[in-house]
């Protein structure tokens, strides 16, 4: 994928465990779930702020939810299939730029 395909600068990219899908975070407050082979859009996730920084997103280990940092100091969690924001986690004092899992433990950083 290149920026011309999505028409937005790409901030981060994460693959599903089977490598068939990828989460692409762009600097327009969107995370897109794309089919890896074709680049077809499967769904998109909104509700977080991402306009200036590289903000990492990830699948949870069960691949039932999508998790991303946000420039408004939150961690956002969406249902993978329904693309609905199911919760936000507060507590950071700055933009949350990283969200990743180590086994079943979520680690976030600002």
Coordinates of N, CA, C and O in Angstrom, one line a residue:
X1 N 0.8 -1.2 0.0 CA 0.0 0.0 0.0 C 0.9 1.2 0.0 O 1.9 1.3 0.6
X2 N 0.4 2.2 -0.7 CA 1.1 3.5 -0.7 C 0.1 4.6 -0.3 O -1.1 4.4 -0.3
X3 N 0.5 5.8 0.0 CA -0.4 6.8 0.4 C -1.4 7.1 -0.7 O -2.5 7.5 -0.4
X4 N -1.0 7.0 -1.9 CA -1.9 7.3 -3.0 C -3.2 6.4 -3.0 O -4.2 6.8 -3.5
X5 N -3.0 5.1 -2.5 CA -4.2 4.2 -2.5 C -5.2 4.6 -1.5 O -6.4 4.6 -1.8
X6 N -4.8 5.1 -0.3 CA -5.7 5.5 0.7 C -5.9 7.0 0.7 O -6.8 7.5 1.4
X7 N -5.1 7.8 0.0 CA -5.2 9.2 -0.1 C -5.0 9.9 1.2 O -5.4 11.0 1.4
X8 N -4.2 9.3 2.1 CA -3.9 9.9 3.4 C -2.5 9.3 3.8 O -2.1 8.2 3.4
X9 N -1.7 10.1 4.5 CA -0.5 9.6 5.0 C -0.7 8.4 6.0 O -1.6 8.5 6.8
X10 N 0.1 7.4 5.9 CA -0.1 6.2 6.7 C 0.8 6.3 7.9 O 2.0 6.6 7.8
X11 N 0.3 6.2 9.1 CA 1.0 6.3 10.4 C 1.5 5.0 10.9 O 2.6 4.8 11.4
X12 N 0.7 3.9 10.8 CA 1.1 2.6 11.2 C 0.3 1.5 10.5 O -0.7 1.7 9.9
X13 N 0.9 0.3 10.7 CA 0.3 -0.9 10.0 C 0.5 -2.1 10.9 O 1.6 -2.3 11.5
X14 N -0.6 -2.9 11.1 CA -0.5 -4.1 11.9 C -1.2 -5.2 11.1 O -2.2 -5.0 10.5
X15 N -0.7 -6.4 11.2 CA -1.2 -7.5 10.5 C -2.0 -8.4 11.5 O -1.6 -8.6 12.7
X16 N -3.0 -9.1 11.0 CA -3.7 -10.1 11.8 C -2.8 -11.3 11.9 O -1.8 -11.4 11.1
X17 N -3.1 -12.2 12.8 CA -2.2 -13.4 13.0 C -2.1 -14.3 11.8 O -1.0 -14.9 11.6
X18 N -3.1 -14.3 11.0 CA -3.1 -15.2 9.8 C -2.5 -14.4 8.6 O -2.4 -14.9 7.5
X19 N -2.2 -13.1 8.8 CA -1.6 -12.2 7.8 C -2.5 -12.0 6.6 O -2.1 -11.4 5.6
X20 N -3.8 -12.3 6.8 CA -4.8 -12.0 5.7 C -5.4 -10.6 5.7 O -5.8 -10.1 4.7
X21 N -5.3 -10.0 6.9 CA -5.9 -8.6 7.1 C -4.8 -7.7 7.7 O -3.9 -8.2 8.4
X22 N -5.0 -6.4 7.5 CA -4.1 -5.5 8.1 C -4.9 -4.2 8.5 O -5.9 -3.8 7.9
X23 N -4.5 -3.7 9.7 CA -5.0 -2.5 10.2 C -4.1 -1.4 9.7 O -2.9 -1.4 9.9
X24 N -4.6 -0.4 9.1 CA -3.8 0.8 8.6 C -4.4 2.0 9.2 O -5.5 2.4 9.1
X25 N -3.5 2.7 10.0 CA -3.8 3.9 10.7 C -3.4 5.1 9.8 O -2.2 5.1 9.4
X26 N -4.3 6.0 9.5 CA -3.9 7.2 8.7 C -4.2 8.5 9.5 O -4.9 8.5 10.4
X27 N -3.5 9.5 9.0 CA -3.6 10.8 9.7 C -4.9 11.6 9.4 O -4.8 12.8 9.2
X28 N -6.0 10.9 9.4 CA -7.3 11.5 9.2 C -8.3 11.0 10.2 O -9.5 10.9 10.0
X29 N -7.8 10.5 11.4 CA -8.7 10.0 12.4 C -9.4 8.7 12.0 O -10.4 8.4 12.6
X30 N -8.8 7.9 11.2 CA -9.3 6.6 10.7 C -8.3 5.5 10.9 O -7.1 5.7 10.7
X31 N -8.9 4.3 11.2 CA -8.1 3.1 11.1 C -8.9 2.2 10.1 O -10.1 2.1 10.3
X32 N -8.3 1.7 9.1 CA -9.0 0.9 8.1 C -8.5 -0.6 8.3 O -7.3 -0.8 8.4
X33 N -9.5 -1.5 8.2 CA -9.2 -2.9 8.1 C -9.2 -3.3 6.7 O -10.3 -3.2 6.0
X34 N -8.1 -3.7 6.1 CA -8.0 -4.0 4.7 C -7.7 -5.5 4.5 O -6.9 -6.1 5.3
X35 N -8.2 -6.0 3.4 CA -7.8 -7.3 3.0 C -6.3 -7.2 2.4 O -6.1 -6.4 1.5
X36 N -5.4 -8.0 2.9 CA -4.0 -7.8 2.5 C -3.8 -8.1 1.0 O -3.1 -7.3 0.3
X37 N -4.4 -9.1 0.4 CA -4.1 -9.4 -1.0 C -4.6 -8.4 -2.0 O -4.0 -8.0 -2.9
X38 N -5.9 -7.9 -1.7 CA -6.5 -7.0 -2.7 C -6.5 -5.5 -2.2 O -6.6 -4.6 -3.1
X39 N -6.3 -5.2 -0.9 CA -6.4 -3.9 -0.4 C -7.8 -3.4 -0.3 O -8.1 -2.3 0.1
X40 N -8.8 -4.3 -0.5 CA -10.2 -3.9 -0.3 C -10.5 -3.5 1.1 O -10.0 -4.2 2.1
X41 N -11.3 -2.5 1.3 CA -11.7 -2.0 2.6 C -12.7 -3.0 3.2 O -13.8 -3.2 2.6
X42 N -12.5 -3.5 4.4 CA -13.4 -4.4 5.0 C -14.3 -3.6 6.0 O -15.5 -3.8 6.1
X43 N -13.7 -2.7 6.7 CA -14.4 -1.8 7.6 C -13.4 -0.7 8.1 O -12.2 -0.8 7.8
X44 N -13.9 0.3 8.8 CA -13.1 1.3 9.3 C -13.5 1.7 10.7 O -14.7 1.5 11.1
X45 N -12.6 2.2 11.5 CA -12.8 2.5 12.9 C -12.5 3.9 13.2 O -11.5 4.5 12.8
X46 N -13.5 4.6 13.8 CA -13.4 6.0 14.1 C -13.7 6.3 15.6 O -14.3 5.4 16.2
X47 N -13.3 7.5 16.0 CA -13.7 7.8 17.4 C -12.4 8.2 18.2 O -12.5 8.7 19.3
X48 N -11.3 8.0 17.6 CA -10.0 8.4 18.2 C -9.5 9.6 17.4 O -10.0 10.0 16.4
X49 N -8.4 10.3 18.0 CA -7.8 11.4 17.4 C -6.5 11.0 16.9 O -5.6 10.6 17.6
X50 N -6.2 11.2 15.5 CA -4.9 10.9 14.9 C -4.8 11.8 13.7 O -5.2 11.4 12.6
X51 N -4.1 12.9 13.9 CA -3.9 13.9 12.8 C -2.4 14.3 12.7 O -2.0 14.8 11.7
X52 N -1.6 14.1 13.8 CA -0.3 14.7 13.8 C 0.8 13.6 14.0 O 1.9 13.8 13.5
X53 N 0.6 12.6 14.7 CA 1.6 11.7 15.1 C 1.4 10.3 14.6 O 0.2 9.9 14.3
X54 N 2.4 9.5 14.6 CA 2.3 8.0 14.3 C 1.7 7.4 15.6 O 2.3 7.4 16.7
X55 N 0.5 6.9 15.5 CA -0.3 6.3 16.6 C -0.4 4.8 16.2 O -1.1 4.4 15.2
X56 N 0.1 3.9 17.1 CA 0.1 2.5 16.8 C -1.2 1.9 17.2 O -1.8 2.3 18.2
X57 N -1.7 1.0 16.4 CA -2.9 0.2 16.7 C -2.6 -1.3 16.6 O -1.5 -1.7 16.1
X58 N -3.5 -2.1 17.2 CA -3.2 -3.5 17.2 C -4.5 -4.3 17.3 O -5.5 -3.8 17.8
X59 N -4.4 -5.6 17.0 CA -5.5 -6.5 17.3 C -5.2 -7.1 18.7 O -4.0 -7.2 19.1
X60 N -6.2 -7.4 19.5 CA -6.0 -8.1 20.7 C -5.6 -9.6 20.4 O -5.8 -10.0 19.3
X61 N -5.1 -10.3 21.3 CA -4.7 -11.7 21.0 C -5.8 -12.6 20.5 O -5.5 -13.5 19.7
X62 N -7.0 -12.4 20.9 CA -8.1 -13.2 20.4 C -8.6 -12.6 19.0 O -9.5 -13.3 18.4
X63 N -8.1 -11.5 18.6 CA -8.6 -10.8 17.4 C -10.1 -10.5 17.4 O -10.7 -10.5 16.4
X64 N -10.6 -10.2 18.6 CA -12.0 -9.8 18.7 C -12.2 -8.3 18.8 O -13.3 -7.8 18.6
X65 N -11.1 -7.6 19.1 CA -11.2 -6.2 19.2 C -10.0 -5.6 18.6 O -8.9 -6.2 18.4
X66 N -10.1 -4.3 18.3 CA -9.0 -3.4 17.8 C -8.7 -2.4 18.8 O -9.7 -1.8 19.4
X67 N -7.5 -2.2 19.1 CA -7.1 -1.2 20.1 C -6.1 -0.2 19.5 O -5.2 -0.6 18.7
X68 N -6.3 1.1 19.9 CA -5.4 2.1 19.3 C -5.2 3.2 20.4 O -6.1 3.5 21.2
X69 N -4.1 3.8 20.3 CA -3.8 5.0 21.1 C -4.6 6.2 20.4 O -5.2 6.0 19.4
X70 N -4.5 7.3 21.1 CA -5.2 8.5 20.5 C -4.5 9.8 21.0 O -3.9 9.8 22.1
X71 N -4.5 10.8 20.2 CA -3.8 12.0 20.5 C -4.5 12.8 21.6 O -4.0 13.8 22.1
X72 N -5.7 12.4 22.0 CA -6.4 13.1 23.1 C -6.2 12.3 24.4 O -7.1 12.4 25.3
X73 N -5.1 11.6 24.6 CA -4.7 10.9 25.8 C -5.5 9.7 26.2 O -5.5 9.2 27.3
X74 N -6.2 9.1 25.2 CA -7.1 7.9 25.5 C -6.5 6.7 24.8 O -5.8 6.8 23.8
X75 N -6.9 5.5 25.2 CA -6.8 4.3 24.5 C -8.2 3.9 24.1 O -9.1 3.9 24.9
X76 N -8.4 3.6 22.8 CA -9.7 3.3 22.3 C -9.8 1.8 21.9 O -8.9 1.3 21.4
X77 N -11.0 1.2 22.2 CA -11.2 -0.2 21.9 C -12.5 -0.3 21.1 O -13.5 0.1 21.5
X78 N -12.4 -1.0 19.9 CA -13.5 -1.2 19.0 C -13.8 -2.7 18.9 O -12.8 -3.5 18.9
X79 N -15.0 -3.1 18.8 CA -15.4 -4.5 18.4 C -14.9 -4.7 16.9 O -15.2 -3.8 16.1
X80 N -14.1 -5.7 16.7 CA -13.5 -5.9 15.4 C -14.6 -6.0 14.3 O -14.5 -5.4 13.2
X81 N -15.6 -6.8 14.5 CA -16.6 -7.1 13.4 C -17.6 -6.0 13.2 O -17.9 -5.6 12.1
X82 N -18.1 -5.4 14.3 CA -19.1 -4.4 14.3 C -18.5 -3.0 14.1 O -19.3 -2.0 13.8
X83 N -17.2 -2.8 14.3 CA -16.5 -1.5 14.2 C -17.1 -0.5 15.1 O -17.0 0.7 14.8
X84 N -17.7 -0.9 16.2 CA -18.2 0.1 17.2 C -17.2 0.3 18.3 O -16.6 -0.7 18.8
X85 N -17.1 1.5 18.7 CA -16.2 1.9 19.8 C -16.9 1.3 21.1 O -18.0 1.8 21.4
X86 N -16.3 0.4 21.7 CA -16.9 -0.2 22.9 C -16.4 0.4 24.2 O -17.2 0.3 25.2
X87 N -15.2 0.9 24.2 CA -14.8 1.6 25.5 C -13.5 2.4 25.2 O -12.9 2.3 24.2
X88 N -13.3 3.4 26.1 CA -12.1 4.1 26.1 C -11.4 4.0 27.4 O -12.1 3.9 28.5
X89 N -10.1 4.1 27.5 CA -9.4 4.0 28.7 C -8.6 5.3 28.9 O -7.9 5.7 28.0
X90 N -8.8 5.9 30.0 CA -8.2 7.2 30.3 C -7.0 7.0 31.3 O -6.9 5.9 31.8
X91 N -6.2 8.0 31.5 CA -5.2 7.9 32.5 C -3.8 8.4 32.0 O -3.0 8.8 32.8
X92 N -3.6 8.5 30.7 CA -2.4 9.1 30.2 C -2.5 10.6 30.3 O -3.5 11.2 30.2
X93 N -1.3 11.2 30.4 CA -1.3 12.7 30.5 C -0.8 13.3 29.2 O -0.6 14.5 29.1
X94 N -0.6 12.5 28.2 CA -0.2 12.9 26.9 C -0.7 12.0 25.8 O -1.4 11.0 26.2
X95 N -0.5 12.3 24.6 CA -1.0 11.5 23.5 C -0.5 10.1 23.7 O 0.7 9.8 24.0
X96 N -1.4 9.1 23.5 CA -1.0 7.7 23.5 C -0.6 7.2 22.2 O -1.4 7.2 21.2
X97 N 0.7 7.0 22.0 CA 1.3 6.7 20.7 C 1.5 5.3 20.4 O 1.8 4.9 19.3
X98 N 1.4 4.5 21.5 CA 1.7 3.0 21.3 C 0.7 2.2 22.1 O 0.4 2.5 23.2
X99 N 0.2 1.2 21.4 CA -0.7 0.2 22.1 C -0.2 -1.2 21.5 O -0.3 -1.4 20.3
X100 N 0.2 -2.1 22.4 CA 0.6 -3.4 21.9 C 0.4 -4.4 23.0 O 0.2 -4.0 24.2
X101 N 0.4 -5.7 22.6 CA 0.2 -6.7 23.6 C 1.5 -7.5 23.7 O 2.3 -7.7 22.8
X102 N 1.7 -7.9 25.0 CA 2.8 -8.9 25.3 C 2.0 -10.1 25.9 O 1.5 -10.0 27.0
X103 N 1.8 -11.1 25.1 CA 0.9 -12.2 25.4 C -0.5 -11.6 25.6 O -1.0 -11.1 24.7
X104 N -1.0 -11.7 26.9 CA -2.4 -11.2 27.1 C -2.4 -9.9 27.8 O -3.4 -9.4 28.2
X105 N -1.2 -9.2 28.0 CA -1.1 -8.0 28.7 C -1.0 -6.8 27.7 O -0.1 -6.8 26.9
X106 N -2.0 -5.9 27.8 CA -1.9 -4.7 27.0 C -0.9 -3.7 27.6 O -1.0 -3.4 28.8
X107 N 0.0 -3.2 26.8 CA 0.9 -2.1 27.2 C 0.7 -0.9 26.3 O 0.5 -1.0 25.1
X108 N 0.6 0.3 27.0 CA 0.4 1.5 26.2 C 1.4 2.5 26.7 O 2.0 2.4 27.8
X109 N 1.8 3.4 25.8 CA 2.8 4.4 26.1 C 2.5 5.7 25.5 O 1.9 5.8 24.4
X110 N 2.8 6.8 26.2 CA 2.6 8.1 25.7 C 3.9 8.9 25.6 O 5.0 8.4 26.1

